[in-house]
Amino acid sequence: MSMTARRRRAFQRQACLLSVLAAFSLGLALGVFVPLIGISQAASKVVLPDGTAPAPGPAAMQPSHRPAHELPHFPTIDDIRGMEDGARARYASVSFIAEEKLAGAEDLTAFVHPNGLESLPAPVATSIVEQLLAGSAAKGGAAAVERPERRESRSSKLEEGEQRRGEGEDVIRDGIYWGASVERALPVGFDRRQSDAWAQYLREAEVERLEIGCGRMQNRLLVFRDGTRACARYRQNTDQIQGELFSFYLGQLLNLTNLAPSAASIIDPDARLWAAATEELAGAQWKPTKPVVITKWIGNLEPAGIPQPFRPLERHLNRFDVRNITEGLDRPARDGSVRRLLLDRLGPARPDGRDTPPAPSPLPSPAPQPPTPEVLERLVELAQWSDLIVFDYLIANLDRVVNNLYNFQWNADIMAAPAHNLARQTDTALLVFLDNESGLLHGYRLLKKYEAYHGLLLDNLCVFRRSTVRALEALRDASVGQRLNALFERTTTAQIRDVLPPLPEKSVKILVDRIDRVLGQVQKCRETFAER
């Protein structure tokens, strides 16, 4: 009996040890191989440094079957910070889940049904929403419940009508374009007619004096005889002058009105433009025959911040985000309106505690209401930002939002600071895209270091201006290099072209690839968010 008991205890010890080893092995496998699956999926979207994509494997060649109600994964700044330098250089479109830090959400995750809150019994769903909102109020924040809903065929028309009322037919069109009400409210800005008038003015104007100002030490504020003012950009290297000038030309081809009229000139003390300011030219140490870019002075400017949808914890903009803005779901309200809007979406509960399926509406959905002035002001700002993100991606601008993103690793508050080289006109709310000299040349040389940050902004944008997309499609079908150089030929003199070369062919090829990349993002958003 004594031997039998000892053997039994020894067997139990061995069984316990095997159980511990099995649990450890399973945990190790989950910790190693599951992340590898996500990494392999992200690697399938990588673009090689030479601009080509790796050969697709069997998984990459499978067609996408994402249901219409599911949202894509939005990459975050933490994804970039966690990459090695080599991975950043090869970044194109990382598909990681954006972290949503909702107060109390961690404790309630287990109670949320995969089909969304509406699939739960009304009392349970109501309790969850109340706990989420209570947790948010306790921490001083707003909890935005953003879960794509799986629509039942029985109530699809009802929910579609609710969605149209929330978004507003005039706010978002076709799921990915800004609607007519937003387009009508956009500031006029500077069109091509004004740019041509500025170039003509410089052919006849006379500079009276040069003053220190307009940014960098080598730049100068020009004051003309009639009182008109302008900023002159002077650089030792011509590539930054080319970058500023050709970025302006690209903005014209895209019909962007956020770039102030600009034109190239040559420092020539004998020319009419400079004859009265020869002493100031010498004092500024501007050398003759050097090219400069002269930009019309824009008054009434103030710093422009980065909108909340593009800050680190909430960086994405799609039609659901716009719907939340129009419904007021993205901001807390002291009167409890946010709570009421969320609870109303759950439907009424029966007295016996059982949930009641929503009854189909016997009346047609009311016409969408126009956004309030406050909401419209926010949407107008975001519409201009959608153009800004596309434009900065195309030219690979380093000196605007990418500057904030890159420095975020050292300064967590920098995203709340004003965006670099971006200003807002106080009287028109026009965003002015300033100082684009790093575009198309200098920025292209540093793509290996900064492409991750350029792509991060574009990958999270799914609302565009239709006119911008159409202009991009026209540039894709035509030769963008030829059109840019045609503008260069038309707006400059032979004297300027002798010292300022056209856009290099290498830059043109990179620009063509980036146009395709933007249109690819538009197509991805169309497949995900377009109305069906």
Short mmCIF file of C-alpha atoms in Angstrom, two decimals:
data_model
loop_
_atom_site.label_atom_id
_atom_site.label_comp_id
_atom_site.label_asym_id
_atom_site.label_seq_id
_atom_site.Cartn_x
_atom_site.Cartn_y
_atom_site.Cartn_z
CA MET A 1 0.00 0.00 0.00
CA SER A 2 2.91 2.30 0.86
CA MET A 3 4.50 1.80 -2.61
CA THR A 4 1.16 2.34 -4.28
CA ALA A 5 0.66 5.68 -2.50
CA ARG A 6 4.19 6.86 -3.39
CA ARG A 7 3.66 5.93 -7.02
CA ARG A 8 0.34 7.74 -7.06
CA ARG A 9 1.93 10.91 -5.66
CA ALA A 10 4.79 10.68 -8.16
CA PHE A 11 2.29 10.29 -11.01
CA GLN A 12 0.33 13.30 -9.77
CA ARG A 13 3.51 15.41 -9.61
CA GLN A 14 4.42 14.39 -13.16
CA ALA A 15 0.92 15.17 -14.42
CA CYS A 16 1.02 18.59 -12.73
CA LEU A 17 4.42 19.34 -14.26
CA LEU A 18 3.21 18.30 -17.72
CA SER A 19 0.16 20.55 -17.35
CA VAL A 20 2.34 23.52 -16.45
CA LEU A 21 4.65 22.83 -19.41
CA ALA A 22 1.68 22.52 -21.78
CA ALA A 23 0.20 25.81 -20.57
CA PHE A 24 3.57 27.53 -20.93
CA SER A 25 4.02 26.16 -24.47
CA LEU A 26 0.53 27.27 -25.49
CA GLY A 27 1.11 30.75 -24.10
CA LEU A 28 4.46 30.96 -25.86
CA ALA A 29 2.90 29.90 -29.15
CA LEU A 30 0.12 32.50 -28.84
CA GLY A 31 2.63 35.17 -27.93
CA VAL A 32 4.95 34.43 -30.85
CA PHE A 33 2.96 33.15 -33.78
CA VAL A 34 -0.20 35.29 -33.50
CA PRO A 35 1.77 38.57 -33.80
CA LEU A 36 3.70 37.05 -36.68
CA ILE A 37 0.40 36.59 -38.53
CA GLY A 38 -0.35 40.31 -38.19
CA ILE A 39 3.17 41.22 -39.27
CA SER A 40 2.93 39.02 -42.36
CA GLN A 41 -0.36 40.68 -43.28
CA ALA A 42 1.19 44.12 -42.92
CA ALA A 43 4.24 43.03 -44.91
CA SER A 44 2.00 42.09 -47.81
CA LYS A 45 1.24 45.80 -48.25
CA VAL A 46 4.86 46.95 -48.14
CA VAL A 47 6.36 49.01 -50.93
CA LEU A 48 10.04 48.40 -51.58
CA PRO A 49 12.49 51.33 -51.55
CA ASP A 50 12.57 51.33 -55.35
CA GLY A 51 8.85 52.08 -55.36
CA THR A 52 7.74 48.60 -56.49
CA ALA A 53 5.59 46.18 -54.54
CA PRO A 54 6.84 42.68 -53.66
CA ALA A 55 5.43 39.79 -55.62
CA PRO A 56 2.07 38.82 -54.14
CA GLY A 57 1.80 35.49 -52.41
CA PRO A 58 -1.28 33.30 -52.43
CA ALA A 59 -2.89 35.25 -49.62
CA ALA A 60 -2.19 38.62 -51.19
CA MET A 61 -3.78 37.53 -54.46
CA GLN A 62 -7.08 36.68 -52.83
CA PRO A 63 -9.81 39.27 -53.48
CA SER A 64 -10.98 41.38 -50.60
CA HIS A 65 -14.29 40.26 -49.10
CA ARG A 66 -14.61 42.80 -46.29
CA PRO A 67 -18.31 43.23 -45.53
CA ALA A 68 -19.68 46.69 -46.20
CA HIS A 69 -20.30 47.36 -42.50
CA GLU A 70 -16.75 46.67 -41.34
CA LEU A 71 -14.21 49.46 -41.02
CA PRO A 72 -10.56 49.10 -42.06
CA HIS A 73 -7.86 49.13 -39.43
CA PHE A 74 -6.34 52.58 -39.00
CA PRO A 75 -2.59 52.79 -38.28
CA THR A 76 -1.45 54.90 -35.34
CA ILE A 77 1.70 56.75 -34.35
CA ASP A 78 2.56 53.88 -32.00
CA ASP A 79 2.86 51.54 -34.99
CA ILE A 80 5.58 53.72 -36.46
CA ARG A 81 7.37 54.18 -33.17
CA GLY A 82 7.46 50.41 -32.71
CA MET A 83 9.06 49.78 -36.10
CA GLU A 84 12.72 49.24 -36.72
CA ASP A 85 14.42 51.73 -39.03
CA GLY A 86 14.33 49.26 -41.92
CA ALA A 87 10.61 48.67 -41.51
CA ARG A 88 9.94 52.41 -41.51
CA ALA A 89 11.80 52.80 -44.75
CA ARG A 90 9.63 50.15 -46.43
CA TYR A 91 6.36 51.41 -44.97
CA ALA A 92 3.45 51.85 -47.30
CA SER A 93 0.17 51.05 -45.57
CA VAL A 94 0.30 49.32 -42.19
CA SER A 95 -2.90 47.56 -41.17
CA PHE A 96 -2.84 47.69 -37.38
CA ILE A 97 -5.81 48.31 -35.14
CA ALA A 98 -5.96 51.86 -33.85
CA GLU A 99 -6.10 51.93 -30.06
CA GLU A 100 -9.32 53.48 -28.77
CA LYS A 101 -8.90 54.63 -25.19
CA LEU A 102 -12.50 54.76 -24.01
CA ALA A 103 -13.06 55.24 -20.30
CA GLY A 104 -14.32 52.03 -18.75
CA ALA A 105 -14.37 50.18 -22.06
CA GLU A 106 -11.81 47.62 -20.90
CA ASP A 107 -14.09 46.44 -18.09
CA LEU A 108 -17.12 46.13 -20.35
CA THR A 109 -15.61 44.52 -23.45
CA ALA A 110 -16.74 41.06 -22.42
CA PHE A 111 -20.38 42.17 -22.35
CA VAL A 112 -20.54 43.65 -25.83
CA HIS A 113 -22.08 41.37 -28.42
CA PRO A 114 -20.07 40.91 -31.68
CA ASN A 115 -23.00 42.28 -33.66
CA GLY A 116 -22.94 45.56 -31.77
CA LEU A 117 -25.02 47.10 -29.00
CA GLU A 118 -28.25 46.83 -30.95
CA SER A 119 -27.98 43.01 -30.92
CA LEU A 120 -28.20 42.98 -27.11
CA PRO A 121 -31.41 43.18 -25.09
CA ALA A 122 -32.28 46.82 -24.63
CA PRO A 123 -31.83 46.92 -20.82
CA VAL A 124 -28.37 45.36 -21.08
CA ALA A 125 -27.29 47.65 -23.93
CA THR A 126 -28.65 50.68 -22.08
CA SER A 127 -26.71 49.70 -18.98
CA ILE A 128 -23.51 49.37 -20.99
CA VAL A 129 -23.90 52.79 -22.60
CA GLU A 130 -24.71 54.39 -19.25
CA GLN A 131 -21.63 52.84 -17.66
CA LEU A 132 -19.46 53.95 -20.59
CA LEU A 133 -20.78 57.50 -20.38
CA ALA A 134 -20.55 57.58 -16.59
CA GLY A 135 -16.94 56.43 -16.75
CA SER A 136 -16.20 59.11 -19.33
CA ALA A 137 -17.82 61.83 -17.25
CA ALA A 138 -15.89 60.74 -14.16
CA LYS A 139 -12.62 61.13 -16.06
CA GLY A 140 -13.62 64.37 -17.76
CA GLY A 141 -13.63 62.89 -21.24
CA ALA A 142 -16.13 61.95 -23.92
CA ALA A 143 -16.69 58.30 -24.73
CA ALA A 144 -17.45 57.87 -28.41
CA VAL A 145 -18.97 54.47 -29.09
CA GLU A 146 -17.99 53.77 -32.67
CA ARG A 147 -18.90 50.21 -33.69
CA PRO A 148 -20.04 49.27 -37.18
CA GLU A 149 -23.46 47.68 -37.01
CA ARG A 150 -24.60 44.57 -38.82
CA ARG A 151 -27.94 45.46 -40.30
CA GLU A 152 -30.89 43.10 -40.18
CA SER A 153 -32.83 43.01 -43.44
CA ARG A 154 -36.02 43.74 -41.53
CA SER A 155 -34.79 47.15 -40.29
CA SER A 156 -32.28 48.10 -43.00
CA LYS A 157 -34.46 50.83 -44.47
CA LEU A 158 -35.10 52.35 -41.05
CA GLU A 159 -31.40 52.47 -40.19
CA GLU A 160 -30.54 53.79 -43.64
CA GLY A 161 -32.96 56.67 -43.08
CA GLU A 162 -31.38 57.34 -39.69
CA GLN A 163 -27.94 57.35 -41.24
CA ARG A 164 -29.04 59.80 -43.94
CA ARG A 165 -30.48 62.08 -41.30
CA GLY A 166 -27.23 61.90 -39.32
CA GLU A 167 -24.82 62.46 -42.17
CA GLY A 168 -27.03 64.70 -44.18
CA GLU A 169 -27.30 64.24 -47.93
CA ASP A 170 -25.59 67.59 -48.36
CA VAL A 171 -22.66 66.84 -46.02
CA ILE A 172 -21.32 63.58 -47.46
CA ARG A 173 -21.95 62.31 -50.98
CA ASP A 174 -21.34 58.75 -52.18
CA GLY A 175 -19.85 57.89 -48.81
CA ILE A 176 -16.43 59.47 -49.44
CA TYR A 177 -16.93 62.99 -50.86
CA TRP A 178 -17.77 66.26 -49.17
CA GLY A 179 -21.29 67.30 -50.05
CA ALA A 180 -22.68 70.45 -51.61
CA SER A 181 -23.34 72.29 -48.33
CA VAL A 182 -19.68 71.95 -47.32
CA GLU A 183 -18.39 72.82 -50.79
CA ARG A 184 -20.56 75.96 -50.90
CA ALA A 185 -19.23 77.10 -47.53
CA LEU A 186 -15.54 76.72 -48.44
CA PRO A 187 -13.56 79.98 -48.64
CA VAL A 188 -12.84 81.21 -52.16
CA GLY A 189 -9.09 81.44 -51.76
CA PHE A 190 -6.74 82.20 -54.65
CA ASP A 191 -7.71 80.94 -58.07
CA ARG A 192 -5.60 80.78 -61.24
CA ARG A 193 -6.87 84.17 -62.40
CA GLN A 194 -5.40 85.80 -59.30
CA SER A 195 -2.12 83.94 -59.80
CA ASP A 196 -1.85 85.15 -63.40
CA ALA A 197 -2.62 88.70 -62.24
CA TRP A 198 0.17 88.48 -59.67
CA ALA A 199 2.71 87.34 -62.27
CA GLN A 200 1.66 90.21 -64.51
CA TYR A 201 1.97 92.67 -61.62
CA LEU A 202 5.58 91.63 -60.96
CA ARG A 203 6.50 92.35 -64.59
CA GLU A 204 5.56 96.01 -64.11
CA ALA A 205 6.15 96.64 -60.38
CA GLU A 206 9.14 98.29 -58.67
CA VAL A 207 10.51 97.26 -55.28
CA GLU A 208 11.01 100.30 -53.06
CA ARG A 209 12.75 98.60 -50.15
CA LEU A 210 13.56 95.27 -48.49
CA GLU A 211 12.79 94.60 -44.83
CA ILE A 212 13.72 91.74 -42.54
CA GLY A 213 10.87 89.27 -42.21
CA CYS A 214 9.01 86.37 -43.87
CA GLY A 215 10.52 83.51 -41.94
CA ARG A 216 14.11 82.46 -42.45
CA MET A 217 17.00 84.84 -42.12
CA GLN A 218 17.72 84.97 -45.87
CA ASN A 219 14.12 85.82 -46.76
CA ARG A 220 12.96 89.41 -47.06
CA LEU A 221 9.71 91.34 -46.96
CA LEU A 222 9.38 93.35 -50.18
CA VAL A 223 7.58 96.69 -50.14
CA PHE A 224 6.62 98.00 -53.59
CA ARG A 225 6.16 101.63 -54.59
CA ASP A 226 2.36 101.37 -54.46
CA GLY A 227 2.46 99.89 -50.94
CA THR A 228 1.90 96.29 -51.98
CA ARG A 229 3.91 93.80 -49.94
CA ALA A 230 5.30 90.36 -50.73
CA CYS A 231 7.60 87.72 -49.29
CA ALA A 232 10.74 86.83 -51.26
CA ARG A 233 12.35 83.43 -50.72
CA TYR A 234 16.12 83.37 -51.32
CA ARG A 235 18.22 80.20 -51.08
CA GLN A 236 21.77 79.24 -51.98
CA ASN A 237 20.55 75.97 -53.53
CA THR A 238 18.07 76.09 -56.36
CA ASP A 239 16.26 72.86 -55.41
CA GLN A 240 14.33 74.61 -52.62
CA ILE A 241 13.36 77.38 -55.03
CA GLN A 242 12.25 74.69 -57.49
CA GLY A 243 10.35 72.91 -54.72
CA GLU A 244 8.42 76.04 -53.76
CA LEU A 245 7.65 76.98 -57.36
CA PHE A 246 6.67 73.56 -58.68
CA SER A 247 4.63 72.76 -55.55
CA PHE A 248 2.67 75.93 -56.34
CA TYR A 249 2.21 74.76 -59.94
CA LEU A 250 0.95 71.37 -58.72
CA GLY A 251 -1.54 73.12 -56.46
CA GLN A 252 -2.85 74.97 -59.52
CA LEU A 253 -3.24 71.70 -61.45
CA LEU A 254 -5.20 70.30 -58.50
CA ASN A 255 -7.38 73.45 -58.39
CA LEU A 256 -6.32 74.12 -54.79
CA THR A 257 -6.95 77.72 -53.75
CA ASN A 258 -5.02 77.54 -50.47
CA LEU A 259 -1.64 78.53 -51.92
CA ALA A 260 -0.87 82.22 -52.15
CA PRO A 261 0.01 83.52 -55.66
CA SER A 262 3.73 83.03 -56.35
CA ALA A 263 6.11 83.72 -59.21
CA ALA A 264 9.84 83.35 -59.91
CA SER A 265 12.22 86.22 -60.51
CA ILE A 266 15.97 86.80 -60.98
CA ILE A 267 18.08 89.13 -58.85
CA ASP A 268 19.16 91.72 -61.40
CA PRO A 269 20.04 95.20 -60.06
CA ASP A 270 19.59 96.65 -63.55
CA ALA A 271 16.04 95.33 -63.95
CA ARG A 272 13.10 97.62 -63.29
CA LEU A 273 11.86 95.42 -60.45
CA TRP A 274 15.05 95.79 -58.37
CA ALA A 275 16.63 99.06 -59.56
CA ALA A 276 15.39 101.17 -56.63
CA ALA A 277 16.54 98.70 -53.96
CA THR A 278 20.15 97.96 -54.89
CA GLU A 279 21.50 98.97 -51.48
CA GLU A 280 19.06 96.66 -49.68
CA LEU A 281 20.00 93.83 -52.06
CA ALA A 282 23.64 94.25 -51.09
CA GLY A 283 22.73 94.43 -47.41
CA ALA A 284 20.76 91.21 -47.67
CA GLN A 285 23.80 89.59 -49.37
CA TRP A 286 21.65 88.51 -52.28
CA LYS A 287 23.85 87.62 -55.20
CA PRO A 288 22.99 88.75 -58.73
CA THR A 289 21.53 86.14 -61.13
CA LYS A 290 20.16 84.12 -58.22
CA PRO A 291 16.49 83.00 -58.55
CA VAL A 292 13.92 83.95 -55.91
CA VAL A 293 10.24 83.11 -55.44
CA ILE A 294 8.04 86.12 -54.70
CA THR A 295 4.78 85.31 -52.90
CA LYS A 296 1.95 87.76 -52.40
CA TRP A 297 1.58 88.97 -48.83
CA ILE A 298 -1.51 87.55 -47.10
CA GLY A 299 -2.83 89.53 -44.16
CA ASN A 300 -5.06 88.66 -41.20
CA LEU A 301 -3.36 85.33 -40.53
CA GLU A 302 -3.39 83.37 -37.29
CA PRO A 303 -1.83 79.99 -36.36
CA ALA A 304 -3.88 76.94 -37.33
CA GLY A 305 -4.05 73.90 -35.08
CA ILE A 306 -4.46 70.24 -35.97
CA PRO A 307 -8.11 69.12 -35.82
CA GLN A 308 -8.99 66.45 -33.27
CA PRO A 309 -9.64 63.68 -35.84
CA PHE A 310 -5.96 63.85 -36.89
CA ARG A 311 -4.41 63.82 -33.43
CA PRO A 312 -2.75 60.63 -32.19
CA LEU A 313 -5.58 58.98 -30.26
CA GLU A 314 -8.32 59.68 -32.80
CA ARG A 315 -6.54 59.86 -36.13
CA HIS A 316 -9.05 58.98 -38.81
CA LEU A 317 -11.73 60.72 -40.82
CA ASN A 318 -14.50 58.85 -42.63
CA ARG A 319 -18.22 59.23 -43.12
CA PHE A 320 -19.00 57.74 -39.70
CA ASP A 321 -16.78 60.33 -38.04
CA VAL A 322 -18.53 63.07 -40.02
CA ARG A 323 -21.89 61.66 -38.94
CA ASN A 324 -20.79 61.83 -35.31
CA ILE A 325 -19.78 65.45 -35.79
CA THR A 326 -23.12 66.39 -37.34
CA GLU A 327 -25.04 64.57 -34.60
CA GLY A 328 -22.88 66.00 -31.83
CA LEU A 329 -21.75 62.52 -30.74
CA ASP A 330 -18.07 63.46 -30.81
CA ARG A 331 -18.35 66.00 -27.99
CA PRO A 332 -19.71 65.74 -24.46
CA ALA A 333 -22.70 67.85 -23.54
CA ARG A 334 -23.58 69.04 -20.03
CA ASP A 335 -27.29 68.62 -20.63
CA GLY A 336 -26.94 64.89 -21.32
CA SER A 337 -27.78 65.17 -25.01
CA VAL A 338 -24.93 62.83 -25.90
CA ARG A 339 -26.31 60.20 -23.54
CA ARG A 340 -29.81 60.67 -24.94
CA LEU A 341 -28.66 60.35 -28.58
CA LEU A 342 -26.81 57.14 -27.83
CA LEU A 343 -29.66 55.62 -25.84
CA ASP A 344 -32.21 56.56 -28.51
CA ARG A 345 -30.29 54.44 -31.00
CA LEU A 346 -30.96 51.33 -28.89
CA GLY A 347 -34.74 51.43 -29.25
CA PRO A 348 -37.39 51.25 -26.49
CA ALA A 349 -37.54 48.46 -23.92
CA ARG A 350 -40.71 46.58 -23.06
CA PRO A 351 -42.10 46.81 -19.50
CA ASP A 352 -41.38 43.10 -18.90
CA GLY A 353 -37.68 43.71 -19.50
CA ARG A 354 -37.53 42.02 -22.89
CA ASP A 355 -36.26 43.93 -25.86
CA THR A 356 -38.70 44.85 -28.59
CA PRO A 357 -37.62 44.61 -32.22
CA PRO A 358 -37.83 47.98 -33.96
CA ALA A 359 -40.99 48.45 -35.97
CA PRO A 360 -40.61 49.62 -39.55
CA SER A 361 -41.38 53.29 -39.97
CA PRO A 362 -44.69 53.82 -41.81
CA LEU A 363 -43.59 57.29 -42.92
CA PRO A 364 -40.74 58.22 -45.22
CA SER A 365 -37.56 59.50 -43.60
CA PRO A 366 -37.54 63.27 -43.16
CA ALA A 367 -35.24 65.31 -45.31
CA PRO A 368 -31.74 65.71 -43.85
CA GLN A 369 -31.33 68.87 -41.85
CA PRO A 370 -28.54 71.31 -42.76
CA PRO A 371 -25.67 71.40 -40.26
CA THR A 372 -25.59 74.15 -37.68
CA PRO A 373 -23.14 77.03 -38.25
CA GLU A 374 -20.78 75.65 -35.61
CA VAL A 375 -20.79 72.19 -37.17
CA LEU A 376 -20.44 73.61 -40.68
CA GLU A 377 -17.40 75.60 -39.57
CA ARG A 378 -15.74 72.40 -38.34
CA LEU A 379 -16.59 70.54 -41.54
CA VAL A 380 -15.19 73.34 -43.70
CA GLU A 381 -11.93 73.13 -41.77
CA LEU A 382 -11.80 69.35 -42.20
CA ALA A 383 -12.54 69.62 -45.93
CA GLN A 384 -9.53 71.90 -46.32
CA TRP A 385 -7.47 69.47 -44.27
CA SER A 386 -8.43 66.64 -46.60
CA ASP A 387 -6.86 68.65 -49.43
CA LEU A 388 -3.86 69.47 -47.26
CA ILE A 389 -3.14 65.82 -46.49
CA VAL A 390 -3.39 64.82 -50.15
CA PHE A 391 -1.22 67.75 -51.27
CA ASP A 392 1.46 67.20 -48.63
CA TYR A 393 1.59 63.49 -49.45
CA LEU A 394 2.07 64.20 -53.15
CA ILE A 395 4.94 66.63 -52.61
CA ALA A 396 6.31 64.78 -49.52
CA ASN A 397 6.30 67.97 -47.48
CA LEU A 398 8.44 67.64 -44.36
CA ASP A 399 7.77 71.04 -42.82
CA ARG A 400 4.12 70.88 -41.87
CA VAL A 401 2.20 68.13 -40.04
CA VAL A 402 4.97 65.57 -40.58
CA ASN A 403 7.15 67.89 -38.51
CA ASN A 404 4.66 67.55 -35.62
CA LEU A 405 4.37 63.79 -36.07
CA TYR A 406 8.10 63.24 -36.12
CA ASN A 407 8.67 65.29 -32.97
CA PHE A 408 5.78 63.59 -31.17
CA GLN A 409 8.23 60.95 -29.92
CA TRP A 410 9.94 63.61 -27.80
CA ASN A 411 7.03 65.94 -27.11
CA ALA A 412 3.66 64.33 -26.50
CA ASP A 413 1.91 67.72 -26.48
CA ILE A 414 3.13 68.82 -29.89
CA MET A 415 -0.02 67.63 -31.69
CA ALA A 416 -2.01 70.17 -29.68
CA ALA A 417 0.34 72.93 -30.86
CA PRO A 418 -0.24 74.86 -34.10
CA ALA A 419 0.73 73.04 -37.27
CA HIS A 420 4.01 74.13 -38.76
CA ASN A 421 3.77 76.40 -41.84
CA LEU A 422 -0.02 76.52 -41.76
CA ALA A 423 -2.13 79.61 -41.08
CA ARG A 424 -5.79 80.59 -41.10
CA GLN A 425 -7.24 83.83 -42.37
CA THR A 426 -9.27 85.30 -39.56
CA ASP A 427 -11.82 86.93 -41.85
CA THR A 428 -12.44 84.03 -44.27
CA ALA A 429 -11.35 80.87 -42.35
CA LEU A 430 -9.15 79.99 -45.35
CA LEU A 431 -6.25 77.69 -44.51
CA VAL A 432 -3.09 78.96 -46.21
CA PHE A 433 -0.46 76.35 -47.07
CA LEU A 434 2.81 78.19 -46.44
CA ASP A 435 6.44 77.36 -47.26
CA ASN A 436 6.35 74.30 -49.51
CA GLU A 437 10.03 74.46 -50.45
CA SER A 438 10.77 70.91 -49.28
CA GLY A 439 8.26 69.52 -51.78
CA LEU A 440 9.04 67.41 -54.83
CA LEU A 441 12.83 67.45 -54.45
CA HIS A 442 14.24 67.70 -50.92
CA GLY A 443 11.33 65.74 -49.44
CA TYR A 444 11.69 63.03 -52.09
CA ARG A 445 15.34 62.52 -51.14
CA LEU A 446 14.30 61.83 -47.54
CA LEU A 447 11.44 59.42 -48.22
CA LYS A 448 13.34 56.57 -46.59
CA LYS A 449 13.20 58.41 -43.26
CA TYR A 450 9.80 60.09 -43.40
CA GLU A 451 7.55 58.02 -45.67
CA ALA A 452 6.04 56.29 -42.65
CA TYR A 453 4.68 59.62 -41.41
CA HIS A 454 3.43 60.69 -44.85
CA GLY A 455 1.58 57.39 -45.26
CA LEU A 456 0.15 57.51 -41.75
CA LEU A 457 -1.87 60.62 -42.56
CA LEU A 458 -3.09 59.39 -45.94
CA ASP A 459 -4.06 55.92 -44.69
CA ASN A 460 -6.47 57.45 -42.17
CA LEU A 461 -8.26 59.75 -44.60
CA CYS A 462 -11.46 58.58 -46.28
CA VAL A 463 -13.31 61.81 -47.08
CA PHE A 464 -12.12 63.81 -50.09
CA ARG A 465 -13.14 66.73 -52.23
CA ARG A 466 -14.56 65.40 -55.48
CA SER A 467 -12.84 68.15 -57.50
CA THR A 468 -9.45 67.12 -56.11
CA VAL A 469 -9.99 63.46 -56.96
CA ARG A 470 -11.09 64.35 -60.49
CA ALA A 471 -8.00 66.52 -60.94
CA LEU A 472 -5.81 63.63 -59.76
CA GLU A 473 -7.49 61.28 -62.21
CA ALA A 474 -6.84 63.77 -65.00
CA LEU A 475 -3.18 64.01 -64.00
CA ARG A 476 -2.89 60.23 -63.95
CA ASP A 477 -4.27 59.98 -67.47
CA ALA A 478 -2.08 62.83 -68.75
CA SER A 479 1.60 63.54 -68.34
CA VAL A 480 1.88 65.44 -65.07
CA GLY A 481 5.52 66.25 -65.79
CA GLN A 482 4.69 67.85 -69.11
CA ARG A 483 1.86 69.88 -67.61
CA LEU A 484 4.07 71.16 -64.78
CA ASN A 485 6.86 72.11 -67.15
CA ALA A 486 4.33 73.76 -69.50
CA LEU A 487 3.25 76.02 -66.61
CA PHE A 488 6.92 76.69 -65.90
CA GLU A 489 7.53 77.70 -69.52
CA ARG A 490 4.41 79.90 -69.65
CA THR A 491 5.01 81.81 -66.42
CA THR A 492 8.79 82.37 -66.52
CA THR A 493 11.19 84.24 -68.78
CA ALA A 494 14.15 82.85 -70.66
CA GLN A 495 16.44 84.58 -68.16
CA ILE A 496 14.83 82.65 -65.29
CA ARG A 497 14.97 79.35 -67.14
CA ASP A 498 18.70 79.84 -67.74
CA VAL A 499 19.39 79.55 -64.00
CA LEU A 500 16.38 77.55 -62.79
CA PRO A 501 15.98 74.09 -64.33
CA PRO A 502 12.64 72.30 -64.83
CA LEU A 503 11.43 69.57 -62.52
CA PRO A 504 13.82 66.57 -62.76
CA GLU A 505 12.53 63.41 -64.42
CA LYS A 506 13.25 61.41 -61.27
CA SER A 507 10.92 63.67 -59.27
CA VAL A 508 8.25 63.34 -61.95
CA LYS A 509 8.35 59.53 -61.69
CA ILE A 510 8.02 59.65 -57.93
CA LEU A 511 5.12 62.08 -58.23
CA VAL A 512 3.34 59.76 -60.67
CA ASP A 513 3.72 56.87 -58.20
CA ARG A 514 2.33 59.01 -55.40
CA ILE A 515 -0.66 60.06 -57.47
CA ASP A 516 -1.42 56.37 -58.01
CA ARG A 517 -1.01 55.81 -54.27
CA VAL A 518 -3.56 58.52 -53.42
CA LEU A 519 -6.05 57.23 -55.97
CA GLY A 520 -5.54 53.75 -54.54
CA GLN A 521 -6.53 55.10 -51.13
CA VAL A 522 -9.61 56.70 -52.68
CA GLN A 523 -10.58 53.37 -54.21
CA LYS A 524 -10.07 51.56 -50.89
CA CYS A 525 -12.31 54.09 -49.17
CA ARG A 526 -14.89 53.78 -51.95
CA GLU A 527 -15.04 50.00 -51.47
CA THR A 528 -15.35 50.37 -47.71
CA PHE A 529 -17.57 53.40 -47.20
CA ALA A 530 -19.43 54.08 -50.45
CA GLU A 531 -23.22 53.97 -50.28
CA ARG A 532 -24.75 50.74 -51.49
#
